[in-house]
CSV table of C-alpha atoms in Angstrom, one decimal:
chain,number,residue,atom,x,y,z
G,5,MET,CA,20.1,-8.4,-13.9
G,6,ASN,CA,17.5,-6.9,-11.6
G,7,ALA,CA,17.1,-3.1,-11.2
G,8,MET,CA,18.7,-2.8,-7.8
G,9,CYS,CA,21.9,-4.7,-9.0
G,10,LEU,CA,22.1,-2.4,-12.0
G,11,ARG,CA,21.9,0.7,-9.9
G,12,SER,CA,24.6,-0.8,-7.5
G,13,VAL,CA,26.9,-1.4,-10.5
G,14,LEU,CA,26.4,2.2,-11.8
G,15,ARG,CA,27.1,3.7,-8.4
G,16,HIS,CA,30.1,1.5,-7.9
G,17,SER,CA,31.5,2.1,-11.3
G,18,PHE,CA,31.2,5.9,-10.8
G,19,LEU,CA,33.1,5.6,-7.6
G,20,VAL,CA,35.9,3.6,-9.3
G,21,PHE,CA,36.0,6.1,-12.1
G,22,CYS,CA,36.3,9.1,-9.7
G,23,LEU,CA,39.1,7.4,-7.6
G,24,CYS,CA,41.1,6.5,-10.8
G,25,SER,CA,40.7,9.9,-12.3
G,26,VAL,CA,42.1,11.5,-9.1
G,27,GLY,CA,44.8,9.0,-8.1
G,28,CYS,CA,45.9,7.0,-11.2
G,29,GLY,CA,49.2,7.8,-12.9
G,30,GLY,CA,51.3,5.9,-15.5
G,31,VAL,CA,50.8,8.5,-18.3
G,32,GLY,CA,54.4,8.0,-19.5
G,33,ASP,CA,53.7,4.2,-20.2
G,34,ASP,CA,50.4,4.8,-22.2
G,35,ASP,CA,49.6,2.8,-25.3
G,36,THR,CA,48.9,5.8,-27.4
G,37,THR,CA,46.7,4.0,-30.0
G,38,ASP,CA,43.7,3.5,-27.7
G,39,GLY,CA,42.9,7.0,-26.6
G,40,ASP,CA,43.2,6.6,-22.9
G,41,ALA,CA,46.1,7.2,-20.5
G,42,ASP,CA,46.9,3.7,-19.2
G,43,SER,CA,49.5,1.2,-20.4
G,44,ASP,CA,47.2,-1.4,-22.1
G,45,ALA,CA,45.7,-1.4,-25.5
G,46,ASP,CA,42.0,-1.4,-24.6
G,47,SER,CA,40.0,1.8,-24.6
G,48,ASP,CA,39.1,2.0,-21.0
G,49,SER,CA,41.0,4.0,-18.4
G,50,ASP,CA,42.3,1.2,-16.2
G,51,SER,CA,45.5,-0.7,-16.6
G,52,ASP,CA,44.1,-4.3,-17.1
G,53,ALA,CA,43.5,-5.8,-20.5
G,54,ASP,CA,39.8,-6.1,-20.4
G,55,SER,CA,37.4,-3.5,-21.6
G,56,ASP,CA,35.5,-2.6,-18.5
G,57,SER,CA,36.3,0.4,-16.3
G,58,ASP,CA,37.7,-1.4,-13.2
G,59,SER,CA,41.2,-2.8,-12.5
G,60,ASP,CA,40.4,-6.5,-12.0
G,61,SER,CA,40.8,-9.0,-14.9
G,62,ASP,CA,37.2,-10.0,-15.4
G,63,SER,CA,34.9,-8.4,-17.9
G,64,ASP,CA,32.3,-6.9,-15.6
G,65,SER,CA,32.4,-3.3,-14.3
G,66,ASP,CA,32.7,-3.9,-10.6
G,67,SER,CA,36.1,-4.0,-8.8
G,68,ASP,CA,35.9,-7.6,-7.6
G,69,SER,CA,37.2,-10.6,-9.7
G,70,ASP,CA,34.2,-12.9,-9.4
G,71,GLY,CA,32.9,-12.4,-13.0
G,72,ASP,CA,29.4,-11.0,-12.1
G,73,ALA,CA,28.5,-7.3,-11.9
G,74,ASP,CA,26.6,-7.1,-8.6
G,75,GLY,CA,29.3,-5.3,-6.6
G,76,ASP,CA,30.1,-8.0,-4.1
G,77,ALA,CA,32.7,-10.7,-4.4
G,78,ASP,CA,30.6,-13.9,-4.0
G,79,GLY,CA,29.9,-14.6,-7.7
G,80,ASP,CA,26.2,-15.4,-7.3
G,81,GLY,CA,24.7,-12.4,-9.2
G,82,ASP,CA,22.8,-10.8,-6.3
G,83,GLY,CA,24.2,-7.9,-4.3
G,84,ASP,CA,24.0,-9.2,-0.7
G,85,GLY,CA,27.4,-10.8,-0.4
G,86,ASP,CA,26.3,-14.2,1.0
G,87,GLY,CA,26.9,-16.3,-2.0
G,88,ASP,CA,23.5,-18.0,-2.1
G,89,GLY,CA,22.0,-16.3,-5.2
G,90,ASP,CA,18.9,-15.3,-3.2
G,91,VAL,CA,17.0,-12.0,-3.6
G,92,SER,CA,16.5,-10.2,-0.3
G,93,LEU,CA,13.2,-8.5,0.7
G,94,GLU,CA,15.0,-5.2,0.4
G,95,GLU,CA,16.0,-5.9,-3.2
G,96,LEU,CA,12.6,-7.1,-4.1
G,97,CYS,CA,10.8,-4.1,-2.6
G,98,ASP,CA,13.3,-1.8,-4.2
G,99,ASP,CA,12.8,-3.3,-7.6
G,100,ILE,CA,9.0,-3.1,-7.4
G,101,ALA,CA,9.0,0.4,-6.0
G,102,HIS,CA,11.2,1.7,-8.8
G,103,VAL,CA,9.4,-0.1,-11.6
G,104,LEU,CA,6.0,0.9,-10.3
G,105,CYS,CA,6.8,4.6,-9.6
G,106,GLU,CA,8.9,5.1,-12.8
G,107,THR,CA,6.1,3.5,-14.9
G,108,VAL,CA,3.4,5.7,-13.3
G,109,ALA,CA,5.5,8.8,-13.7
G,110,GLY,CA,5.9,8.0,-17.4
G,111,CYS,CA,2.1,8.4,-17.7
G,112,CYS,CA,2.5,12.1,-17.1
G,113,ASP,CA,3.5,14.0,-20.2
G,114,GLY,CA,5.8,16.3,-18.2
G,115,GLY,CA,7.0,13.6,-15.9
G,116,TRP,CA,7.5,14.0,-12.1
G,117,SER,CA,10.1,16.0,-10.3
G,118,PRO,CA,13.1,14.0,-8.8
G,119,GLU,CA,11.7,14.8,-5.3
G,120,GLU,CA,8.2,13.4,-6.2
G,121,LEU,CA,9.7,10.2,-7.8
G,122,THR,CA,11.9,9.7,-4.7
G,123,ALA,CA,8.9,10.2,-2.4
G,124,CYS,CA,6.8,7.6,-4.4
G,125,ILE,CA,9.7,5.1,-4.3
G,126,ASP,CA,10.2,5.5,-0.6
G,127,THR,CA,6.4,5.1,0.1
G,128,PHE,CA,6.2,1.7,-1.7
G,129,PHE,CA,9.6,0.5,-0.6
G,130,PHE,CA,9.0,0.9,3.1
G,131,GLY,CA,5.4,-0.2,2.8
G,132,CYS,CA,6.5,-3.4,1.1
G,133,GLN,CA,9.0,-4.2,3.8
G,134,ALA,CA,6.6,-3.4,6.6
G,135,ASN,CA,4.1,-5.9,5.3
G,136,MET,CA,6.5,-8.9,4.9
G,137,SER,CA,9.6,-8.3,7.1
G,138,GLY,CA,8.1,-9.9,10.1
G,139,PRO,CA,7.2,-13.3,8.6
G,140,ILE,CA,10.5,-13.4,6.7
G,141,ASN,CA,12.5,-12.7,9.8
G,142,LEU,CA,10.6,-15.4,11.6
G,143,GLY,CA,11.3,-17.9,8.8
G,144,THR,CA,7.6,-18.5,8.2
G,145,VAL,CA,8.0,-17.0,4.7
G,146,VAL,CA,10.9,-17.3,2.2
G,147,ILE,CA,11.4,-15.6,-1.2
G,148,ASP,CA,11.5,-17.6,-4.4
G,149,SER,CA,14.1,-15.7,-6.3
G,150,GLU,CA,13.1,-17.3,-9.6
G,151,ALA,CA,9.6,-15.8,-9.3
G,152,VAL,CA,10.9,-12.3,-8.7
G,153,PRO,CA,11.3,-11.1,-12.3
G,154,GLY,CA,7.7,-12.1,-13.2
G,155,CYS,CA,6.4,-10.2,-10.1
G,156,VAL,CA,8.3,-7.1,-11.0
G,157,GLU,CA,7.1,-7.3,-14.6
G,158,ALA,CA,3.6,-7.7,-13.4
G,159,PHE,CA,3.8,-4.4,-11.5
G,160,ARG,CA,5.1,-2.7,-14.7
G,161,ALA,CA,2.3,-4.3,-16.8
G,162,MET,CA,-0.3,-3.0,-14.3
G,163,TRP,CA,0.5,0.6,-15.2
G,164,VAL,CA,2.2,0.7,-18.5
G,165,ASP,CA,-1.0,1.5,-20.4
G,166,CYS,CA,-1.9,4.3,-17.9
G,167,PRO,CA,-5.4,3.0,-17.0
G,168,ASP,CA,-8.1,5.5,-16.0
G,169,GLY,CA,-10.1,3.2,-13.8
G,170,ASP,CA,-9.4,0.1,-11.7
G,171,VAL,CA,-6.1,-1.6,-12.4
G,172,ARG,CA,-7.1,-4.8,-14.1
G,173,ASP,CA,-4.2,-7.1,-13.3
G,174,ASP,CA,-3.7,-7.5,-9.6
G,175,ALA,CA,-0.1,-8.9,-9.9
G,176,VAL,CA,-1.0,-12.6,-9.4
G,177,ALA,CA,2.5,-13.4,-10.6
G,178,CYS,CA,3.7,-12.2,-7.2
G,179,ASP,CA,1.8,-15.0,-5.4
G,180,ALA,CA,4.7,-17.3,-6.3
G,181,VAL,CA,7.3,-15.0,-4.7
G,182,PHE,CA,6.5,-15.5,-1.1
G,183,VAL,CA,6.6,-19.2,-0.1
G,184,GLY,CA,5.1,-20.2,3.2
G,185,THR,CA,6.7,-22.8,5.5
G,186,LEU,CA,3.8,-23.5,7.9
G,187,GLY,CA,2.0,-26.8,7.5
G,188,GLU,CA,-1.7,-27.6,8.0
G,189,GLY,CA,-3.0,-26.7,11.4
G,190,ALA,CA,-0.2,-24.3,12.3
G,191,GLY,CA,-1.1,-20.9,13.8
G,192,CYS,CA,-0.6,-18.1,11.3
G,193,GLU,CA,-1.1,-14.4,10.7
G,194,ASN,CA,-1.4,-14.2,6.9
G,195,ASP,CA,-1.9,-16.5,3.9
G,196,GLU,CA,1.8,-16.2,2.7
G,197,GLU,CA,3.0,-18.0,5.8
G,198,CYS,CA,1.1,-21.2,4.9
G,199,GLU,CA,2.4,-23.9,2.6
G,200,GLU,CA,1.1,-24.0,-1.0
G,201,GLY,CA,-2.6,-25.0,-1.1
G,202,LEU,CA,-3.3,-23.8,2.4
G,203,GLU,CA,-4.8,-20.6,3.6
G,204,CYS,CA,-4.6,-18.7,6.9
G,205,ALA,CA,-8.3,-18.9,8.0
G,206,TRP,CA,-10.4,-18.2,11.1
G,207,VAL,CA,-11.8,-21.2,12.9
G,208,PRO,CA,-15.4,-20.8,14.4
G,209,ASN,CA,-15.4,-19.9,18.1
G,210,ASP,CA,-11.7,-19.3,18.1
G,211,ASP,CA,-9.9,-16.0,18.0
G,212,GLU,CA,-6.8,-17.4,16.2
G,213,ARG,CA,-6.1,-18.3,12.6
G,214,PHE,CA,-4.6,-21.5,11.3
G,215,CYS,CA,-3.3,-22.9,8.0
G,216,LEU,CA,-6.2,-24.8,6.5
G,217,ASP,CA,-7.0,-26.6,3.3
G,218,MET,CA,-10.1,-24.5,2.2
G,219,PRO,CA,-12.7,-25.9,-0.2
G,220,THR,CA,-12.5,-24.9,-3.9
G,221,ASP,CA,-14.8,-25.2,-6.9
G,222,GLY,CA,-17.6,-27.7,-6.5
G,223,GLN,CA,-16.8,-28.5,-2.9
G,224,PRO,CA,-19.0,-27.9,0.1
G,225,CYS,CA,-18.4,-24.5,1.8
G,226,GLU,CA,-16.6,-24.5,5.2
G,227,ASN,CA,-18.9,-22.6,7.6
G,228,GLY,CA,-19.9,-20.4,4.6
G,229,ASN,CA,-16.3,-19.9,3.6
G,230,CYS,CA,-14.2,-21.0,0.5
G,231,ALA,CA,-10.7,-20.7,-0.7
G,232,GLU,CA,-9.3,-17.5,-2.0
G,233,ASP,CA,-10.8,-16.4,-5.3
G,234,HIS,CA,-13.9,-18.6,-4.6
G,235,GLN,CA,-17.3,-17.8,-3.2
G,236,CYS,CA,-20.0,-19.8,-1.5
G,237,ASP,CA,-23.4,-20.0,-3.4
G,238,ARG,CA,-26.8,-20.2,-1.8
G,239,THR,CA,-26.7,-24.0,-1.9
G,240,GLY,CA,-23.5,-24.2,0.2
G,241,ILE,CA,-21.2,-25.1,-2.7
G,242,CYS,CA,-18.0,-23.1,-3.5
G,243,TYR,CA,-17.5,-21.7,-7.0
G,244,ARG,CA,-14.4,-20.0,-8.6
G,245,LEU,CA,-14.7,-16.3,-9.3
G,246,GLY,CA,-13.8,-15.8,-13.0
G,247,ARG,CA,-11.5,-13.1,-14.3
G,248,LEU,CA,-11.6,-11.3,-17.6
G,249,ASP,CA,-12.3,-13.6,-20.6
G,250,ASP,CA,-12.8,-16.7,-18.3
G,251,GLU,CA,-15.7,-19.0,-18.9
G,252,CYS,CA,-18.7,-18.2,-16.6
G,253,HIS,CA,-22.3,-19.2,-15.7
G,254,ALA,CA,-25.2,-17.7,-13.9
G,255,ILE,CA,-25.5,-18.4,-10.2
G,256,ASP,CA,-29.0,-16.9,-9.7
G,257,GLU,CA,-31.1,-14.0,-11.0
G,258,TRP,CA,-28.7,-11.4,-9.7
G,259,ASN,CA,-25.3,-13.1,-9.5
G,260,ASP,CA,-22.9,-14.9,-11.8
G,261,SER,CA,-19.5,-16.7,-11.4
G,262,CYS,CA,-17.4,-13.7,-12.4
G,263,ASP,CA,-15.3,-11.6,-10.0
G,264,TRP,CA,-17.0,-8.3,-8.9
G,265,ARG,CA,-15.2,-6.3,-11.6
G,266,TYR,CA,-16.8,-8.3,-14.4
G,267,PHE,CA,-20.2,-9.8,-15.5
G,268,CYS,CA,-21.0,-12.9,-17.5
G,269,LEU,CA,-21.7,-12.1,-21.1
G,270,ASP,CA,-22.5,-15.0,-23.5
G,271,GLY,CA,-20.6,-17.4,-21.2
G,272,THR,CA,-17.5,-15.2,-20.8
G,273,CYS,CA,-16.5,-12.7,-18.1
G,274,ALA,CA,-16.5,-9.2,-19.5
G,275,ASP,CA,-15.8,-5.7,-18.1
G,276,ASP,CA,-18.7,-4.1,-16.3
G,277,TYR,CA,-20.5,-1.4,-18.3
G,278,PRO,CA,-19.8,2.3,-17.4
G,279,SER,CA,-22.6,4.8,-16.5
G,280,GLY,CA,-24.9,5.5,-19.5
G,281,HIS,CA,-24.6,2.0,-21.1
G,282,GLU,CA,-27.7,-0.1,-21.8
G,283,CYS,CA,-28.2,-2.9,-19.3
G,284,THR,CA,-30.6,-5.6,-18.3
G,285,SER,CA,-29.4,-6.1,-14.7
G,286,GLY,CA,-27.4,-4.3,-12.0
G,287,ASN,CA,-24.5,-6.8,-12.0
G,288,GLN,CA,-23.7,-5.6,-15.6
G,289,CYS,CA,-22.9,-2.1,-14.3
G,290,LEU,CA,-19.8,-0.7,-12.8
G,291,ASN,CA,-21.8,1.0,-10.1
G,292,GLY,CA,-24.2,-2.0,-9.6
G,293,TRP,CA,-27.3,0.0,-10.6
G,294,CYS,CA,-29.3,-0.5,-13.8
G,295,ASP,CA,-31.9,2.2,-13.9
G,296,GLY,CA,-35.3,2.0,-15.8
G,297,LEU,CA,-35.9,-1.8,-15.6
G,298,ASP,CA,-39.4,-1.3,-14.2
G,299,GLY,CA,-40.8,-0.6,-17.7
G,300,GLY,CA,-40.0,-4.1,-18.8
G,301,GLY,CA,-37.3,-3.2,-21.3
G,302,PRO,CA,-33.5,-2.6,-21.0
G,303,GLY,CA,-32.3,0.0,-18.6
G,304,VAL,CA,-29.3,2.3,-18.4
G,305,CYS,CA,-26.3,2.0,-16.0
G,306,ALA,CA,-26.7,4.8,-13.5
G,307,GLY,CA,-24.3,6.7,-11.3
G,308,ASP,CA,-21.2,8.6,-12.0
G,309,ASN,CA,-18.2,7.1,-13.8
G,310,PRO,CA,-14.9,7.3,-12.0
G,311,GLU,CA,-12.9,10.5,-12.6
G,312,PRO,CA,-9.9,10.0,-14.9
G,313,ARG,CA,-6.8,9.4,-12.9
G,314,ASP,CA,-4.5,12.4,-12.9
G,315,TYR,CA,-1.0,10.9,-13.4
G,316,CYS,CA,0.7,14.3,-13.1
G,317,ASP,CA,-0.5,14.6,-9.5
G,318,ALA,CA,2.2,12.6,-7.8
G,319,GLY,CA,0.3,13.0,-4.5
G,320,ASN,CA,-2.2,10.3,-5.7
G,321,PHE,CA,0.6,7.8,-5.4
G,322,ILE,CA,2.4,9.1,-2.3
G,323,GLU,CA,1.3,8.7,1.3
């Protein structure tokens, strides 16, 4: 069950409990062995024979009889009432906002105030919807419900270790959530609108973007451009940018095939060195500057290291 459905169940169950506690009678017909005041032998406070807190005959805790616990009566397990089992953009954004903000707040020993947590959730919830509501309403993007749990978990994993510097994982699992419906050559506004394998790219001498099949590793660059997560080398060939622990190779004296956050160390992409660490080239350093190489020996990564992130200052995560 996703987080939003769980919260819907809790709210709905509380409402049912309040209504029953005010308006339910039948005390004289109670089965006195179960500790409640209804006429059946289970230990909840309603008069049906199941053990949940509502008055229908299924075993979930909402008041409809469809057998799921999402609060609507369509039986599909989501909370939107349309019977299709899909996750809406609102549900997705709500799940992500809660997981992200609650995980970050947990990095502060004293936690955040309820007001700060709500402000953080609202910031990410409305920002998430603003970015994707247009394409989804137009039908150029649909949500793959099966990919949603992995995306939500990716946001939790990004922050669960309370990182001080850049967040290492950029939630690539979320790429599968938004599925584009536009084919090759169609006009577009962002990559998510294009079918799998296509990207929303600019065309030379044109002020519009189109869904195009962009070149990948080993293919000739297209007007100096390559597919996402790729780069064009000086010979006009695309190469894939490696992530942490990926295999890598040198491109030239100053560049390698690793993403900007990493450098190629013994054939494997490794984290850039912080300030003060020994280095032999600038691309090994977090700040891109290896000082002292003029003497012919190794230098030292220069510049200031990033300040540790203050997780107790909720304002860092609230717009």
